[in-house]
Amino acid sequence: MNQAERFRVRDALLHQLAGPRVLVMGILNVTPDSFSDGGKFDQLEAALAHAGRMRDEGADIIDIGGESTRPGSLEIDGEEEWQRVEGAVSALASADGLPVSIDTYKASVARRATLAGAVIVNDVWGLKRDACMAQAVAETGSLAVITFNREKADAAIDTRSDMVSFVAESFARTDRAGIPRAHLILDPGVGFGKTYEQNLQSLANLDVLVETGCPVLVGVSRKSFIGKLTGRPVGERFAGTLAAGLRTVQMGAKVLRAHDVGAHRDALNVYAELCR
């Protein structure tokens, strides 16, 4: 995909984000060790087939990740991560395909993925882990998902105050890099550096992010706080996932990042019709 086509895809996505419809970001983990689906789609044929299913089920974005970010996962270098995602990004990022997001905190991977056509950089470290990431986002004209992530959980932290500080720090960082505010998407970061209670609080205080005017992405699909609350194993957390997702939509979330795309699309369609 050439740069003009890529920007056309990006701008069409920005138009969707500004509209009333809540989008579904389908998760494509091409990893051997992700907490929910590790090893299922790490071969290119399986990855592309799964992406096709998510597209047919109503996904609006495909989020491709090559390194697990679950607690205790092993870090890999940028070259290995790129080797894992290259085939899927290159095949799926096309002018007539769904917008592709690259789930990475490494600037080198982000640059290569955007060169291949990805339009979103989904950084679970909020552009902080790699000092070159903000510059990479700015120079490639990418949209950026900035996640509220702490180095480690601290039960003494007031979640709402911490979220306010996170927003201010994130805006200062992106302003310095020259990233337009309109290119930012905020994520409450459920599961990243938070206690069980703080995960719930980050969702309960979603208004802190919504009131910035930036689109808010929520990713709670099959996560451990749902397991703790319901007692369900990873494969049985769909009901809890959907309940949490729809509650955040009530609060203003614009994108739900999900494994179960079809059911999320159906639920969002019914929700929107009832609201109408």
Tab-separated table of N, CA and C in Angstrom, residues 63-209:
chain	number	residue	atom	x	y	z
A	63	ASP	N	-6.335	-5.917	14.880
A	63	ASP	CA	-5.186	-5.570	15.723
A	63	ASP	C	-4.243	-6.770	15.776
A	64	ILE	N	-3.055	-6.619	15.200
A	64	ILE	CA	-2.108	-7.732	15.065
A	64	ILE	C	-0.997	-7.590	16.092
A	65	GLY	N	-0.809	-8.626	16.902
A	65	GLY	CA	0.221	-8.601	17.930
A	65	GLY	C	1.169	-9.771	17.807
A	66	GLY	N	2.467	-9.487	17.959
A	66	GLY	CA	3.481	-10.537	17.836
A	66	GLY	C	4.208	-10.863	19.113
A	67	GLU	N	3.886	-10.146	20.195
A	67	GLU	CA	4.511	-10.432	21.492
A	67	GLU	C	3.445	-10.386	22.574
A	68	SER	N	3.348	-11.438	23.358
A	68	SER	CA	2.376	-11.457	24.438
A	68	SER	C	2.734	-10.416	25.490
A	69	THR	N	1.720	-9.719	25.991
A	69	THR	CA	1.940	-8.758	27.069
A	69	THR	C	1.264	-9.212	28.361
A	70	ARG	N	0.898	-10.497	28.426
A	70	ARG	CA	0.314	-11.006	29.666
A	70	ARG	C	1.373	-10.977	30.765
A	71	PRO	N	0.944	-10.877	32.033
A	71	PRO	CA	1.907	-10.887	33.139
A	71	PRO	C	2.786	-12.132	33.103
A	72	GLY	N	4.094	-11.939	33.214
A	72	GLY	CA	5.034	-13.064	33.237
A	72	GLY	C	5.471	-13.548	31.876
A	73	SER	N	4.995	-12.921	30.807
A	73	SER	CA	5.390	-13.370	29.468
A	73	SER	C	6.833	-12.986	29.183
A	74	LEU	N	7.460	-13.723	28.266
A	74	LEU	CA	8.851	-13.475	27.913
A	74	LEU	C	8.935	-12.387	26.857
A	75	GLU	N	9.852	-11.446	27.054
A	75	GLU	CA	10.065	-10.408	26.064
A	75	GLU	C	10.897	-10.954	24.905
A	76	ILE	N	10.639	-10.445	23.719
A	76	ILE	CA	11.415	-10.820	22.540
A	76	ILE	C	11.961	-9.545	21.909
A	77	ASP	N	12.981	-9.691	21.067
A	77	ASP	CA	13.541	-8.492	20.446
A	77	ASP	C	12.697	-8.085	19.233
A	78	GLY	N	12.981	-6.890	18.746
A	78	GLY	CA	12.183	-6.345	17.666
A	78	GLY	C	12.241	-7.161	16.391
A	79	GLU	N	13.393	-7.751	16.100
A	79	GLU	CA	13.525	-8.534	14.871
A	79	GLU	C	12.638	-9.769	14.912
A	80	GLU	N	12.633	-10.469	16.040
A	80	GLU	CA	11.784	-11.655	16.155
A	80	GLU	C	10.307	-11.269	16.102
A	81	GLU	N	9.967	-10.170	16.769
A	81	GLU	CA	8.574	-9.726	16.753
A	81	GLU	C	8.136	-9.399	15.325
A	82	TRP	N	8.980	-8.702	14.570
A	82	TRP	CA	8.626	-8.364	13.195
A	82	TRP	C	8.481	-9.608	12.332
A	83	GLN	N	9.344	-10.582	12.526
A	83	GLN	CA	9.232	-11.818	11.755
A	83	GLN	C	7.885	-12.497	12.005
A	84	ARG	N	7.391	-12.397	13.225
A	84	ARG	CA	6.103	-13.002	13.544
A	84	ARG	C	4.942	-12.280	12.867
A	85	VAL	N	4.987	-10.956	12.817
A	85	VAL	CA	3.825	-10.194	12.341
A	85	VAL	C	3.904	-9.792	10.875
A	86	GLU	N	5.091	-9.876	10.275
A	86	GLU	CA	5.289	-9.328	8.937
A	86	GLU	C	4.297	-9.876	7.921
A	87	GLY	N	4.147	-11.193	7.883
A	87	GLY	CA	3.272	-11.791	6.879
A	87	GLY	C	1.836	-11.336	7.017
A	88	ALA	N	1.328	-11.311	8.254
A	88	ALA	CA	-0.069	-10.917	8.468
A	88	ALA	C	-0.282	-9.443	8.170
A	89	VAL	N	0.634	-8.581	8.630
A	89	VAL	CA	0.483	-7.151	8.369
A	89	VAL	C	0.523	-6.882	6.865
A	90	SER	N	1.502	-7.452	6.187
A	90	SER	CA	1.658	-7.212	4.754
A	90	SER	C	0.460	-7.713	3.958
A	91	ALA	N	-0.103	-8.854	4.371
A	91	ALA	CA	-1.231	-9.423	3.632
A	91	ALA	C	-2.541	-8.696	3.912
A	92	LEU	N	-2.712	-8.211	5.144
A	92	LEU	CA	-4.007	-7.650	5.534
A	92	LEU	C	-4.119	-6.149	5.319
A	93	ALA	N	-2.994	-5.455	5.306
A	93	ALA	CA	-3.025	-3.994	5.123
A	93	ALA	C	-3.110	-3.687	3.633
A	94	SER	N	-4.297	-3.398	3.165
A	94	SER	CA	-4.489	-3.083	1.755
A	94	SER	C	-5.522	-1.977	1.630
A	95	ALA	N	-5.540	-1.326	0.484
A	95	ALA	CA	-6.419	-0.172	0.291
A	95	ALA	C	-7.891	-0.541	0.401
A	96	ASP	N	-8.243	-1.780	0.091
A	96	ASP	CA	-9.642	-2.182	0.147
A	96	ASP	C	-9.933	-3.106	1.331
A	97	GLY	N	-8.975	-3.226	2.269
A	97	GLY	CA	-9.159	-4.075	3.434
A	97	GLY	C	-9.516	-3.266	4.665
A	98	LEU	N	-9.632	-3.951	5.808
A	98	LEU	CA	-9.891	-3.272	7.069
A	98	LEU	C	-8.637	-2.552	7.538
A	99	PRO	N	-8.785	-1.456	8.269
A	99	PRO	CA	-7.616	-0.817	8.862
A	99	PRO	C	-6.876	-1.802	9.767
A	100	VAL	N	-5.561	-1.778	9.675
A	100	VAL	CA	-4.723	-2.668	10.480
A	100	VAL	C	-4.048	-1.867	11.578
A	101	SER	N	-4.065	-2.443	12.768
A	101	SER	CA	-3.386	-1.888	13.934
A	101	SER	C	-2.241	-2.822	14.301
A	102	ILE	N	-1.095	-2.260	14.658
A	102	ILE	CA	0.027	-3.070	15.120
A	102	ILE	C	0.142	-2.914	16.630
A	103	ASP	N	0.032	-4.015	17.323
A	103	ASP	CA	0.089	-4.042	18.788
A	103	ASP	C	1.548	-4.237	19.198
A	104	THR	N	2.243	-3.126	19.453
A	104	THR	CA	3.662	-3.189	19.791
A	104	THR	C	4.058	-1.984	20.620
A	105	TYR	N	5.106	-2.149	21.418
A	105	TYR	CA	5.661	-0.998	22.140
A	105	TYR	C	7.053	-0.653	21.618
A	106	LYS	N	7.459	-1.289	20.522
A	106	LYS	CA	8.785	-1.063	19.950
A	106	LYS	C	8.681	-0.181	18.699
A	107	ALA	N	9.444	0.906	18.690
A	107	ALA	CA	9.399	1.833	17.561
A	107	ALA	C	9.837	1.173	16.262
A	108	SER	N	10.814	0.277	16.323
A	108	SER	CA	11.305	-0.359	15.099
A	108	SER	C	10.215	-1.203	14.443
A	109	VAL	N	9.430	-1.915	15.259
A	109	VAL	CA	8.338	-2.729	14.727
A	109	VAL	C	7.222	-1.826	14.207
A	110	ALA	N	6.943	-0.766	14.942
A	110	ALA	CA	5.898	0.168	14.512
A	110	ALA	C	6.229	0.774	13.154
A	111	ARG	N	7.464	1.181	12.961
A	111	ARG	CA	7.858	1.790	11.684
A	111	ARG	C	7.709	0.800	10.533
A	112	ARG	N	8.142	-0.418	10.730
A	112	ARG	CA	8.067	-1.411	9.657
A	112	ARG	C	6.614	-1.766	9.352
A	113	ALA	N	5.800	-1.848	10.396
A	113	ALA	CA	4.389	-2.188	10.181
A	113	ALA	C	3.659	-1.070	9.462
A	114	THR	N	3.956	0.168	9.814
A	114	THR	CA	3.293	1.281	9.133
A	114	THR	C	3.771	1.402	7.690
A	115	LEU	N	5.036	1.085	7.449
A	115	LEU	CA	5.533	1.073	6.077
A	115	LEU	C	4.781	0.032	5.250
A	116	ALA	N	4.382	-1.077	5.915
A	116	ALA	CA	3.623	-2.129	5.237
A	116	ALA	C	2.134	-1.802	5.126
A	117	GLY	N	1.688	-0.728	5.799
A	117	GLY	CA	0.303	-0.302	5.642
A	117	GLY	C	-0.519	-0.164	6.903
A	118	ALA	N	0.002	-0.549	8.070
A	118	ALA	CA	-0.753	-0.372	9.313
A	118	ALA	C	-0.994	1.108	9.562
A	119	VAL	N	-2.169	1.444	10.099
A	119	VAL	CA	-2.502	2.852	10.325
A	119	VAL	C	-2.605	3.211	11.802
A	120	ILE	N	-2.620	2.192	12.677
A	120	ILE	CA	-2.681	2.427	14.125
A	120	ILE	C	-1.488	1.757	14.785
A	121	VAL	N	-0.873	2.448	15.735
A	121	VAL	CA	0.113	1.848	16.631
A	121	VAL	C	-0.557	1.720	17.990
A	122	ASN	N	-0.754	0.497	18.439
A	122	ASN	CA	-1.416	0.199	19.713
A	122	ASN	C	-0.328	-0.148	20.728
A	123	ASP	N	0.057	0.834	21.530
A	123	ASP	CA	1.199	0.693	22.440
A	123	ASP	C	0.706	0.559	23.873
A	124	VAL	N	0.820	-0.647	24.435
A	124	VAL	CA	0.332	-0.874	25.798
A	124	VAL	C	1.163	-0.145	26.849
A	125	TRP	N	2.288	0.429	26.450
A	125	TRP	CA	3.100	1.215	27.377
A	125	TRP	C	2.932	2.714	27.154
A	126	GLY	N	1.932	3.117	26.397
A	126	GLY	CA	1.596	4.524	26.287
A	126	GLY	C	2.681	5.397	25.701
A	127	LEU	N	3.458	4.854	24.751
A	127	LEU	CA	4.553	5.572	24.088
A	127	LEU	C	5.695	5.910	25.042
A	128	LYS	N	5.792	5.178	26.168
A	128	LYS	CA	6.815	5.490	27.177
A	128	LYS	C	7.961	4.488	27.214
A	129	ARG	N	7.689	3.236	26.877
A	129	ARG	CA	8.694	2.183	27.047
A	129	ARG	C	9.886	2.379	26.103
A	130	ASP	N	9.588	2.740	24.862
A	130	ASP	CA	10.609	2.994	23.852
A	130	ASP	C	10.665	4.500	23.614
A	131	ALA	N	11.809	5.104	23.905
A	131	ALA	CA	11.950	6.556	23.804
A	131	ALA	C	11.743	7.070	22.387
A	132	CYS	N	11.833	6.181	21.398
A	132	CYS	CA	11.681	6.593	19.997
A	132	CYS	C	10.252	6.425	19.474
A	133	MET	N	9.358	5.888	20.312
A	133	MET	CA	8.038	5.537	19.803
A	133	MET	C	7.198	6.754	19.428
A	134	ALA	N	7.166	7.782	20.262
A	134	ALA	CA	6.353	8.955	19.941
A	134	ALA	C	6.800	9.577	18.626
A	135	GLN	N	8.107	9.634	18.416
A	135	GLN	CA	8.630	10.192	17.166
A	135	GLN	C	8.222	9.325	15.984
A	136	ALA	N	8.257	8.000	16.172
A	136	ALA	CA	7.869	7.091	15.098
A	136	ALA	C	6.401	7.286	14.718
A	137	VAL	N	5.538	7.454	15.711
A	137	VAL	CA	4.114	7.691	15.452
A	137	VAL	C	3.927	8.998	14.690
A	138	ALA	N	4.626	10.049	15.139
A	138	ALA	CA	4.490	11.356	14.494
A	138	ALA	C	4.972	11.327	13.045
A	139	GLU	N	6.132	10.739	12.832
A	139	GLU	CA	6.734	10.764	11.498
A	139	GLU	C	5.982	9.906	10.495
A	140	THR	N	5.291	8.868	10.968
A	140	THR	CA	4.548	8.000	10.056
A	140	THR	C	3.088	8.437	9.912
A	141	GLY	N	2.679	9.476	10.646
A	141	GLY	CA	1.298	9.948	10.557
A	141	GLY	C	0.292	8.936	11.054
A	142	SER	N	0.702	8.107	12.005
A	142	SER	CA	-0.167	7.038	12.498
A	142	SER	C	-1.118	7.529	13.579
A	143	LEU	N	-2.205	6.815	13.740
A	143	LEU	CA	-3.024	6.955	14.940
A	143	LEU	C	-2.332	6.164	16.043
A	144	ALA	N	-2.569	6.546	17.296
A	144	ALA	CA	-1.910	5.863	18.402
A	144	ALA	C	-2.902	5.562	19.512
A	145	VAL	N	-2.937	4.302	19.936
A	145	VAL	CA	-3.673	3.927	21.141
A	145	VAL	C	-2.700	4.041	22.309
A	146	ILE	N	-3.044	4.904	23.255
A	146	ILE	CA	-2.182	5.156	24.404
A	146	ILE	C	-2.846	4.545	25.635
A	147	THR	N	-2.165	3.570	26.215
A	147	THR	CA	-2.731	2.789	27.306
A	147	THR	C	-2.269	3.298	28.667
A	148	PHE	N	-3.216	3.412	29.580
A	148	PHE	CA	-2.945	3.782	30.970
A	148	PHE	C	-2.312	2.578	31.659
A	149	ASN	N	-0.989	2.593	31.718
A	149	ASN	CA	-0.217	1.444	32.194
A	149	ASN	C	0.774	1.926	33.245
A	150	ARG	N	0.843	1.209	34.350
A	150	ARG	CA	1.812	1.538	35.390
A	150	ARG	C	2.900	0.466	35.394
A	151	GLU	N	4.076	0.806	35.878
A	151	GLU	CA	5.184	-0.156	35.930
A	151	GLU	C	4.795	-1.391	36.728
A	152	LYS	N	4.139	-1.171	37.863
A	152	LYS	CA	3.647	-2.286	38.660
A	152	LYS	C	2.482	-1.806	39.513
A	153	ALA	N	1.687	-2.738	39.971
A	153	ALA	CA	0.506	-2.381	40.749
A	153	ALA	C	0.907	-1.803	42.102
A	154	ASP	N	0.184	-0.781	42.523
A	154	ASP	CA	0.380	-0.159	43.827
A	154	ASP	C	-1.003	0.142	44.385
A	155	ALA	N	-1.414	-0.639	45.370
A	155	ALA	CA	-2.759	-0.520	45.910
A	155	ALA	C	-3.013	0.835	46.565
A	156	ALA	N	-1.956	1.573	46.901
A	156	ALA	CA	-2.111	2.867	47.570
A	156	ALA	C	-2.484	3.989	46.603
A	157	ILE	N	-2.343	3.747	45.319
A	157	ILE	CA	-2.610	4.778	44.319
A	157	ILE	C	-4.112	5.017	44.189
A	158	ASP	N	-4.508	6.284	44.140
A	158	ASP	CA	-5.889	6.640	43.826
A	158	ASP	C	-6.060	6.589	42.312
A	159	THR	N	-6.884	5.690	41.834
A	159	THR	CA	-6.968	5.425	40.400
A	159	THR	C	-7.423	6.652	39.611
A	160	ARG	N	-8.429	7.338	40.105
A	160	ARG	CA	-8.932	8.481	39.343
A	160	ARG	C	-7.871	9.571	39.218
A	161	SER	N	-7.215	9.903	40.310
A	161	SER	CA	-6.168	10.927	40.261
A	161	SER	C	-5.033	10.494	39.351
A	162	ASP	N	-4.708	9.208	39.397
A	162	ASP	CA	-3.630	8.691	38.563
A	162	ASP	C	-4.000	8.760	37.081
A	163	MET	N	-5.267	8.515	36.768
A	163	MET	CA	-5.719	8.621	35.384
A	163	MET	C	-5.645	10.062	34.892
A	164	VAL	N	-5.991	11.014	35.755
A	164	VAL	CA	-5.902	12.431	35.381
A	164	VAL	C	-4.452	12.795	35.068
A	165	SER	N	-3.527	12.325	35.907
A	165	SER	CA	-2.104	12.592	35.677
A	165	SER	C	-1.622	11.931	34.393
A	166	PHE	N	-2.091	10.715	34.158
A	166	PHE	CA	-1.727	9.986	32.943
A	166	PHE	C	-2.128	10.750	31.692
A	167	VAL	N	-3.341	11.289	31.692
A	167	VAL	CA	-3.811	12.052	30.530
A	167	VAL	C	-2.934	13.277	30.307
A	168	ALA	N	-2.653	14.008	31.373
A	168	ALA	CA	-1.840	15.217	31.241
A	168	ALA	C	-0.440	14.887	30.730
A	169	GLU	N	0.172	13.845	31.287
A	169	GLU	CA	1.518	13.450	30.868
A	169	GLU	C	1.518	12.957	29.424
A	170	SER	N	0.499	12.202	29.046
A	170	SER	CA	0.415	11.678	27.681
A	170	SER	C	0.263	12.799	26.670
A	171	PHE	N	-0.581	13.767	26.975
A	171	PHE	CA	-0.765	14.893	26.065
A	171	PHE	C	0.510	15.726	25.948
A	172	ALA	N	1.216	15.908	27.054
A	172	ALA	CA	2.476	16.657	26.994
A	172	ALA	C	3.492	15.922	26.127
A	173	ARG	N	3.552	14.603	26.264
A	173	ARG	CA	4.510	13.793	25.493
A	173	ARG	C	4.176	13.837	24.009
A	174	THR	N	2.911	13.679	23.671
A	174	THR	CA	2.530	13.656	22.255
A	174	THR	C	2.616	15.052	21.636
A	175	ASP	N	2.332	16.072	22.428
A	175	ASP	CA	2.487	17.442	21.913
A	175	ASP	C	3.951	17.722	21.563
A	176	ARG	N	4.860	17.289	22.429
A	176	ARG	CA	6.289	17.509	22.169
A	176	ARG	C	6.728	16.796	20.891
A	177	ALA	N	6.147	15.624	20.652
A	177	ALA	CA	6.525	14.842	19.471
A	177	ALA	C	5.870	15.360	18.200
A	178	GLY	N	4.855	16.183	18.350
A	178	GLY	CA	4.147	16.699	17.180
A	178	GLY	C	3.050	15.781	16.680
A	179	ILE	N	2.504	14.942	17.563
A	179	ILE	CA	1.389	14.074	17.184
A	179	ILE	C	0.091	14.849	17.361
A	180	PRO	N	-0.710	14.980	16.315
A	180	PRO	CA	-1.971	15.722	16.459
A	180	PRO	C	-2.882	15.073	17.493
A	181	ARG	N	-3.540	15.881	18.286
A	181	ARG	CA	-4.470	15.354	19.290
A	181	ARG	C	-5.541	14.480	18.633
A	182	ALA	N	-5.915	14.823	17.418
A	182	ALA	CA	-6.947	14.066	16.700
A	182	ALA	C	-6.502	12.653	16.355
A	183	HIS	N	-5.203	12.364	16.472
A	183	HIS	CA	-4.694	11.031	16.151
A	183	HIS	C	-4.583	10.126	17.376
A	184	LEU	N	-5.061	10.585	18.524
A	184	LEU	CA	-4.906	9.820	19.760
A	184	LEU	C	-6.188	9.088	20.135
A	185	ILE	N	-6.007	7.858	20.602
A	185	ILE	CA	-7.075	7.028	21.154
A	185	ILE	C	-6.601	6.603	22.543
A	186	LEU	N	-7.447	6.745	23.549
A	186	LEU	CA	-7.052	6.451	24.920
A	186	LEU	C	-7.656	5.128	25.393
A	187	ASP	N	-6.880	4.400	26.193
A	187	ASP	CA	-7.261	3.072	26.683
A	187	ASP	C	-7.055	3.047	28.199
A	188	PRO	N	-8.065	2.645	28.992
A	188	PRO	CA	-7.906	2.621	30.445
A	188	PRO	C	-6.929	1.570	30.946
A	189	GLY	N	-6.486	0.679	30.089
A	189	GLY	CA	-5.407	-0.239	30.446
A	189	GLY	C	-5.765	-1.288	31.480
A	190	VAL	N	-6.922	-1.895	31.324
A	190	VAL	CA	-7.318	-2.960	32.250
A	190	VAL	C	-6.306	-4.100	32.169
A	191	GLY	N	-5.786	-4.500	33.317
A	191	GLY	CA	-4.837	-5.607	33.373
A	191	GLY	C	-3.383	-5.195	33.329
A	192	PHE	N	-3.119	-3.900	33.229
A	192	PHE	CA	-1.738	-3.438	33.110
A	192	PHE	C	-1.339	-2.604	34.337
A	193	GLY	N	-0.581	-3.223	35.232
A	193	GLY	CA	-0.048	-2.527	36.395
A	193	GLY	C	-1.107	-2.087	37.385
A	194	LYS	N	-2.139	-2.904	37.569
A	194	LYS	CA	-3.237	-2.540	38.462
A	194	LYS	C	-3.667	-3.733	39.312
A	195	THR	N	-4.154	-3.441	40.496
A	195	THR	CA	-4.766	-4.479	41.309
A	195	THR	C	-6.143	-4.810	40.743
A	196	TYR	N	-6.754	-5.849	41.281
A	196	TYR	CA	-8.121	-6.204	40.879
A	196	TYR	C	-9.064	-5.023	41.049
A	197	GLU	N	-9.022	-4.378	42.199
A	197	GLU	CA	-9.898	-3.235	42.452
A	197	GLU	C	-9.600	-2.083	41.503
A	198	GLN	N	-8.333	-1.847	41.222
A	198	GLN	CA	-7.965	-0.747	40.322
A	198	GLN	C	-8.390	-1.010	38.885
A	199	ASN	N	-8.419	-2.270	38.489
A	199	ASN	CA	-8.960	-2.589	37.167
A	199	ASN	C	-10.424	-2.165	37.077
A	200	LEU	N	-11.199	-2.481	38.109
A	200	LEU	CA	-12.597	-2.077	38.126
A	200	LEU	C	-12.732	-0.558	38.188
A	201	GLN	N	-11.876	0.072	38.987
A	201	GLN	CA	-11.928	1.529	39.125
A	201	GLN	C	-11.567	2.245	37.821
A	202	SER	N	-10.635	1.666	37.061
A	202	SER	CA	-10.254	2.306	35.796
A	202	SER	C	-11.422	2.325	34.828
A	203	LEU	N	-12.290	1.330	34.903
A	203	LEU	CA	-13.493	1.323	34.075
A	203	LEU	C	-14.562	2.244	34.656
A	204	ALA	N	-14.717	2.237	35.970
A	204	ALA	CA	-15.723	3.082	36.614
A	204	ALA	C	-15.425	4.567	36.412
A	205	ASN	N	-14.158	4.902	36.219
A	205	ASN	CA	-13.748	6.297	36.026
A	205	ASN	C	-13.432	6.603	34.569
A	206	LEU	N	-14.087	5.895	33.664
A	206	LEU	CA	-13.813	6.072	32.240
A	206	LEU	C	-14.081	7.497	31.769
A	207	ASP	N	-14.931	8.213	32.493
A	207	ASP	CA	-15.241	9.587	32.107
A	207	ASP	C	-14.006	10.478	32.059
A	208	VAL	N	-12.971	10.145	32.852
A	208	VAL	CA	-11.732	10.918	32.812
A	208	VAL	C	-11.162	10.921	31.396
A	209	LEU	N	-11.228	9.778	30.720
A	209	LEU	CA	-10.715	9.671	29.361
A	209	LEU	C	-11.717	10.207	28.338
